[in-house]
Structure formats: structure tokens, C-alpha cells
mmCIF file of C-alpha atoms and ligand atoms in Angstrom:
data_model
loop_
_atom_site.group_PDB
_atom_site.id
_atom_site.type_symbol
_atom_site.label_atom_id
_atom_site.label_comp_id
_atom_site.label_asym_id
_atom_site.label_seq_id
_atom_site.Cartn_x
_atom_site.Cartn_y
_atom_site.Cartn_z
ATOM 1 C CA MET H 1 5.115 1.383 6.974
ATOM 2 C CA SER H 2 5.532 2.397 10.627
ATOM 3 C CA THR H 3 8.518 3.834 11.871
ATOM 4 C CA LEU H 4 11.385 1.961 13.993
ATOM 5 C CA HIS H 5 12.683 4.338 16.501
ATOM 6 C CA LEU H 6 16.027 3.298 18.211
ATOM 7 C CA ILE H 7 16.486 5.243 21.548
ATOM 8 C CA ASP H 8 19.981 5.458 21.543
ATOM 9 C CA HIS H 9 20.628 7.871 24.494
ATOM 10 C CA PRO H 10 23.920 7.205 25.951
ATOM 11 C CA LEU H 11 22.275 6.145 29.391
ATOM 12 C CA VAL H 12 19.828 3.771 27.809
ATOM 13 C CA GLN H 13 23.088 2.031 25.877
ATOM 14 C CA HIS H 14 24.992 1.884 29.174
ATOM 15 C CA LYS H 15 22.354 0.330 31.234
ATOM 16 C CA LEU H 16 21.193 -1.976 28.399
ATOM 17 C CA THR H 17 24.663 -3.505 28.293
ATOM 18 C CA LEU H 18 24.823 -3.832 32.013
ATOM 19 C CA MET H 19 21.460 -5.726 31.838
ATOM 20 C CA ARG H 20 22.934 -8.195 29.071
ATOM 21 C CA ARG H 21 25.517 -9.593 31.352
ATOM 22 C CA LYS H 22 24.911 -12.870 32.417
ATOM 23 C CA GLU H 23 26.345 -12.100 35.843
ATOM 24 C CA ALA H 24 23.603 -9.114 36.562
ATOM 25 C CA SER H 25 21.548 -10.297 39.269
ATOM 26 C CA THR H 26 18.176 -10.348 39.474
ATOM 27 C CA ASN H 27 18.005 -7.149 41.779
ATOM 28 C CA SER H 28 20.282 -5.290 39.579
ATOM 29 C CA PHE H 29 18.453 -6.387 36.361
ATOM 30 C CA ARG H 30 15.126 -5.328 37.934
ATOM 31 C CA ARG H 31 16.662 -1.992 39.098
ATOM 32 C CA MET H 32 18.260 -1.300 35.531
ATOM 33 C CA LEU H 33 14.824 -2.184 33.523
ATOM 34 C CA GLY H 34 13.007 0.240 36.007
ATOM 35 C CA GLU H 35 15.589 3.141 35.090
ATOM 36 C CA LEU H 36 15.645 2.260 31.476
ATOM 37 C CA SER H 37 11.859 2.194 31.227
ATOM 38 C CA THR H 38 11.704 5.685 32.879
ATOM 39 C CA LEU H 39 14.280 6.826 30.057
ATOM 40 C CA MET H 40 12.395 5.380 27.353
ATOM 41 C CA ALA H 41 8.876 6.569 28.532
ATOM 42 C CA TYR H 42 10.355 10.019 28.579
ATOM 43 C CA GLU H 43 11.232 9.330 24.535
ATOM 44 C CA ILE H 44 8.054 7.587 23.643
ATOM 45 C CA THR H 45 5.980 10.317 24.935
ATOM 46 C CA ARG H 46 7.846 13.016 23.171
ATOM 47 C CA ASP H 47 4.789 13.774 20.676
ATOM 48 C CA MET H 48 2.022 13.660 23.344
ATOM 49 C CA PRO H 49 -0.502 16.433 22.798
ATOM 50 C CA LEU H 50 -0.598 19.277 25.222
ATOM 51 C CA SER H 51 -3.509 21.292 26.364
ATOM 52 C CA ASP H 52 -3.484 25.121 27.455
ATOM 53 C CA ILE H 53 -4.372 25.844 31.109
ATOM 54 C CA GLU H 54 -4.763 29.235 32.780
ATOM 55 C CA ILE H 55 -2.925 29.330 35.919
ATOM 56 C CA GLU H 56 -1.930 31.915 38.784
ATOM 57 C CA THR H 57 1.932 32.366 39.393
ATOM 58 C CA PRO H 58 2.791 34.365 42.452
ATOM 59 C CA LEU H 59 3.246 37.281 40.236
ATOM 60 C CA GLU H 60 0.348 36.917 37.399
ATOM 61 C CA THR H 61 -1.744 34.624 35.389
ATOM 62 C CA MET H 62 -0.399 32.672 32.388
ATOM 63 C CA THR H 63 -1.393 30.116 30.182
ATOM 64 C CA GLY H 64 0.554 26.877 30.598
ATOM 65 C CA LYS H 65 0.688 23.651 29.201
ATOM 66 C CA VAL H 66 -0.400 20.338 30.541
ATOM 67 C CA ILE H 67 -0.744 16.869 29.355
ATOM 68 C CA ASP H 68 -3.500 14.481 29.995
ATOM 69 C CA GLY H 69 -1.719 11.417 31.707
ATOM 70 C CA LYS H 70 -4.930 9.741 32.220
ATOM 71 C CA LYS H 71 -5.724 9.444 28.656
ATOM 72 C CA LEU H 72 -2.803 7.176 28.170
ATOM 73 C CA VAL H 73 -2.727 3.356 28.598
ATOM 74 C CA LEU H 74 0.355 1.225 29.208
ATOM 75 C CA VAL H 75 -0.763 -2.272 27.818
ATOM 76 C CA SER H 76 1.604 -4.890 29.401
ATOM 77 C CA ILE H 77 1.749 -8.306 27.758
ATOM 78 C CA LEU H 78 2.222 -10.816 30.416
ATOM 79 C CA ARG H 79 4.175 -11.474 32.234
ATOM 80 C CA ALA H 80 7.927 -9.730 31.186
ATOM 81 C CA GLY H 81 5.739 -6.476 30.083
ATOM 82 C CA ASN H 82 5.018 -5.780 33.893
ATOM 83 C CA GLY H 83 8.796 -5.261 34.306
ATOM 84 C CA PHE H 84 8.153 -2.103 32.311
ATOM 85 C CA LEU H 85 5.347 -0.336 34.340
ATOM 86 C CA ASP H 86 6.980 1.123 37.642
ATOM 87 C CA GLY H 87 9.642 2.780 35.627
ATOM 88 C CA MET H 88 6.925 4.412 32.926
ATOM 89 C CA LEU H 89 4.676 5.347 35.693
ATOM 90 C CA ASN H 90 7.424 7.571 37.156
ATOM 91 C CA VAL H 91 6.914 9.976 34.080
ATOM 92 C CA VAL H 92 3.107 9.404 33.480
ATOM 93 C CA PRO H 93 1.719 8.557 36.902
ATOM 94 C CA GLY H 94 -1.974 9.060 35.757
ATOM 95 C CA ALA H 95 -1.843 6.442 33.137
ATOM 96 C CA ARG H 96 -3.929 3.691 33.347
ATOM 97 C CA ILE H 97 -2.747 0.174 33.023
ATOM 98 C CA GLY H 98 -3.988 -2.746 30.776
ATOM 99 C CA HIS H 99 -3.127 -6.335 30.741
ATOM 100 C CA ILE H 100 -3.094 -9.076 27.884
ATOM 101 C CA GLY H 101 -2.006 -12.724 28.428
ATOM 102 C CA LEU H 102 -1.068 -15.003 25.588
ATOM 103 C CA TYR H 103 0.412 -18.561 25.381
ATOM 104 C CA ARG H 104 1.984 -20.380 22.585
ATOM 105 C CA ASP H 105 -0.238 -23.272 21.504
ATOM 106 C CA PRO H 106 2.057 -26.355 21.326
ATOM 107 C CA GLU H 107 0.255 -27.995 18.332
ATOM 108 C CA THR H 108 -0.508 -25.060 16.086
ATOM 109 C CA LEU H 109 2.447 -22.413 17.677
ATOM 110 C CA LYS H 110 -0.007 -19.721 17.469
ATOM 111 C CA PRO H 111 -0.657 -17.445 20.435
ATOM 112 C CA VAL H 112 -3.689 -18.145 22.273
ATOM 113 C CA GLU H 113 -5.254 -15.139 24.697
ATOM 114 C CA TYR H 114 -5.802 -16.206 28.459
ATOM 115 C CA TYR H 115 -6.401 -12.957 29.945
ATOM 116 C CA PHE H 116 -7.704 -9.410 28.570
ATOM 117 C CA LYS H 117 -8.185 -6.450 30.852
ATOM 118 C CA MET H 118 -8.395 -2.840 29.816
ATOM 119 C CA PRO H 119 -9.613 0.122 31.112
ATOM 120 C CA GLU H 120 -12.756 1.976 30.042
ATOM 121 C CA ASN H 121 -13.197 4.423 27.179
ATOM 122 C CA MET H 122 -10.340 2.989 25.404
ATOM 123 C CA SER H 123 -11.395 4.622 22.146
ATOM 124 C CA GLU H 124 -10.296 7.889 23.612
ATOM 125 C CA ARG H 125 -7.053 6.608 24.681
ATOM 126 C CA ASP H 126 -3.578 6.445 23.059
ATOM 127 C CA ALA H 127 -1.989 2.867 24.130
ATOM 128 C CA ILE H 128 1.628 2.104 24.317
ATOM 129 C CA VAL H 129 2.035 -1.623 24.283
ATOM 130 C CA VAL H 130 4.696 -3.018 26.165
ATOM 131 C CA ASP H 131 6.964 -6.091 25.903
ATOM 132 C CA PRO H 132 10.722 -6.177 26.618
ATOM 133 C CA MET H 133 11.698 -8.672 24.031
ATOM 134 C CA LEU H 134 10.219 -8.273 20.218
ATOM 135 C CA ALA H 135 11.539 -11.659 19.214
ATOM 136 C CA THR H 136 9.334 -13.455 16.551
ATOM 137 C CA GLY H 137 6.986 -10.844 16.624
ATOM 138 C CA ASN H 138 3.773 -13.332 16.897
ATOM 139 C CA SER H 139 2.877 -11.916 20.369
ATOM 140 C CA ALA H 140 3.158 -8.643 19.640
ATOM 141 C CA VAL H 141 1.008 -8.978 16.510
ATOM 142 C CA ALA H 142 -1.671 -11.116 18.377
ATOM 143 C CA ALA H 143 -1.855 -8.528 21.223
ATOM 144 C CA VAL H 144 -2.092 -5.575 18.937
ATOM 145 C CA GLN H 145 -4.711 -7.354 16.863
ATOM 146 C CA GLN H 146 -6.651 -8.049 20.016
ATOM 147 C CA LEU H 147 -6.457 -4.635 21.056
ATOM 148 C CA LYS H 148 -7.784 -3.243 17.867
ATOM 149 C CA ASP H 149 -10.574 -5.699 17.417
ATOM 150 C CA LYS H 150 -11.740 -5.546 21.134
ATOM 151 C CA CYS H 151 -11.474 -1.867 22.246
ATOM 152 C CA ASN H 152 -9.769 0.029 19.092
ATOM 153 C CA PRO H 153 -7.768 2.810 21.241
ATOM 154 C CA LYS H 154 -6.911 6.151 19.555
ATOM 155 C CA SER H 155 -3.572 5.119 18.589
ATOM 156 C CA ILE H 156 -1.094 2.193 19.402
ATOM 157 C CA LYS H 157 2.788 2.551 19.880
ATOM 158 C CA PHE H 158 5.124 -0.687 20.826
ATOM 159 C CA MET H 159 7.817 -0.337 23.275
ATOM 160 C CA CYS H 160 10.360 -3.160 23.808
ATOM 161 C CA LEU H 161 13.927 -3.306 25.232
ATOM 162 C CA LEU H 162 15.427 -5.413 22.454
ATOM 163 C CA ALA H 163 14.122 -6.568 18.857
ATOM 164 C CA ALA H 164 15.046 -9.027 16.663
ATOM 165 C CA PRO H 165 15.120 -8.224 12.834
ATOM 166 C CA GLU H 166 12.423 -10.763 12.171
ATOM 167 C CA GLY H 167 10.341 -9.371 15.168
ATOM 168 C CA VAL H 168 10.330 -6.177 13.604
ATOM 169 C CA LYS H 169 9.324 -7.193 10.183
ATOM 170 C CA THR H 170 6.591 -9.105 11.278
ATOM 171 C CA LEU H 171 5.126 -6.406 13.439
ATOM 172 C CA GLN H 172 5.594 -3.799 10.623
ATOM 173 C CA ALA H 173 3.912 -6.248 7.942
ATOM 174 C CA ALA H 174 0.822 -6.831 10.174
ATOM 175 C CA HIS H 175 0.297 -3.414 11.847
ATOM 176 C CA PRO H 176 1.968 -0.852 9.524
ATOM 177 C CA ASP H 177 0.193 1.995 11.581
ATOM 178 C CA VAL H 178 2.001 0.730 14.818
ATOM 179 C CA ASP H 179 5.393 2.477 15.573
ATOM 180 C CA ILE H 180 8.111 0.636 17.482
ATOM 181 C CA TYR H 181 10.303 1.914 19.942
ATOM 182 C CA THR H 182 13.442 -0.116 21.199
ATOM 183 C CA ALA H 183 16.728 0.161 22.991
ATOM 184 C CA ALA H 184 18.475 -2.005 20.300
ATOM 185 C CA VAL H 185 17.844 -4.187 17.269
ATOM 186 C CA ASP H 186 20.174 -7.376 17.632
ATOM 187 C CA ARG H 187 21.509 -9.814 15.176
ATOM 188 C CA GLU H 188 18.961 -12.659 14.977
ATOM 189 C CA LEU H 189 16.732 -15.425 16.633
ATOM 190 C CA ASN H 190 18.237 -18.511 17.390
ATOM 191 C CA GLU H 191 15.952 -21.858 16.570
ATOM 192 C CA HIS H 192 14.332 -21.615 19.984
ATOM 193 C CA GLY H 193 13.141 -18.130 19.247
ATOM 194 C CA TYR H 194 15.760 -16.497 21.350
ATOM 195 C CA ILE H 195 17.080 -13.028 20.391
ATOM 196 C CA LEU H 196 21.029 -13.113 19.727
ATOM 197 C CA PRO H 197 23.048 -11.817 21.458
ATOM 198 C CA GLY H 198 20.191 -10.666 23.756
ATOM 199 C CA LEU H 199 20.037 -11.169 27.311
ATOM 200 C CA GLY H 200 18.203 -14.441 27.841
ATOM 201 C CA ASP H 201 14.546 -14.854 29.227
ATOM 202 C CA ALA H 202 13.529 -11.335 30.127
ATOM 203 C CA GLY H 203 10.717 -12.896 32.444
ATOM 204 C CA ASP H 204 12.918 -15.277 34.411
ATOM 205 C CA ARG H 205 15.504 -12.504 34.698
ATOM 206 C CA ILE H 206 12.986 -9.991 35.980
ATOM 207 C CA PHE H 207 11.162 -12.641 38.419
ATOM 208 C CA GLY H 208 14.031 -14.696 39.307
ATOM 209 C CA THR H 209 12.559 -17.930 38.151
ATOM 210 C CA LYS H 210 15.473 -19.311 36.617
HETATM 211 N N1 URA E 1 11.674 -13.856 24.902
HETATM 212 C C1 URA E 1 12.732 -13.674 25.763
HETATM 213 O O1 URA E 1 12.522 -13.554 26.953
HETATM 214 N N2 URA E 1 13.940 -13.682 25.458
HETATM 215 C C2 URA E 1 14.434 -13.740 23.918
HETATM 216 O O2 URA E 1 15.524 -13.829 23.555
HETATM 217 C C3 URA E 1 13.097 -13.919 23.359
HETATM 218 C C4 URA E 1 11.934 -13.999 23.680
#
């Protein structure tokens, strides 16, 4: 079974509470999401491999450690996943970006892919799939499945802001190899698939579409 990582750093929890408030403007919601994604990226990259590099300080030669940001790919589930990207790129500016677009078929209620674009050499890359809300888990499961089927990255992690217990269970059952990183696990889903207490529709709040 995969591990659920709860990022409970006080700065993350404080900003998340401000974002949940219905009074938060589009501007402040977006700004706080940017700040939160930087902080969460710091946690999710904690186990990134380092390699040795020989450098010259002003005084002598030494062996330092560097990470290869270019081997990392951030995979955004459209459209709300895009809200995570700029903040994460603050800490891993060399990361490549992939996009997966999915919509829910009104008849079957199953996720259908309408867009899939990844960088080259995916089998050499560690992927972080990002979507602010892990609600039913259906989109996350489908996105990870497409990623595995089409380009099989070296590793996959999933990062969200909020998760519902149902979504965590579904994703862990379908992809036990994918660790989940979240700032909170909320109480439940309502009958429309919204997380309670949640923060509403993340896409609408990021893009100001409602
Ligand atoms: N997607 C959202 O944007 N919000 C939810 O609460 C659930 C899914």
C-alpha cells in the first residue's frame, strides 16, 4: 500500500485555512495556492536523489551535491492542476511539464481523455502528478493509468491540496505504488462529488470563473 503523507507544516495549514474561506478573492486564493505549492514542493522533493559534483570554492576544490531538476516532470491534470505549477517551479525550475486533460462522460460517468502531452524520455523521469482536489479519485486513477500505459515514468507521486477519504482509498487501491501528498484529508464527499468542508471548486476559484 502506498503512503499518505500529510504535510502539516504550520505555514501550510495557515495558508490552507485562509484559502478555504469563502471571502478569499481570486487574487488572494491564487497567491496563497502559489505559496502553498512552493512549500509542498519542498516536502515532496525531500527524497530526490543527489549526485556528486566537483567544484572550486574561492579556497579549494570540493565535492558538492546537486539534484537534476531536468529529470523531474510535473504532470498537471487540467485545468486546476495548472494552479500548482508556478509555485512548484520556484524550487525545481528545471522540471519539465506534462498535461493530461480528462472530462467525465455524462452517460458512463467515466473519465475520458481529451489531451495528453508529455516531455521526451519519460522512462528516465520521476513524475509528480498534481491536482488540487483528490475527491472521488477517478480522475487521479485515470491520469496515473494513462501515464503508466503511455510512457511509464521511473516513479510517480501524487500531490493535492485537499483529499477526501474516498479519493485516497480509490487511488491507493488502484495504484498502490503511488504515494499521496496532501495538506489535509477532509471529512467526506457530498452527493455532487465536492469535498466537505473543502474549499469549493478549485478551478473556479483559481481562474475566477464563478
Ligand atoms: N473538485 C473541486 O474543485 N472541488 C471539490 O470539492 C471536489 C472536486
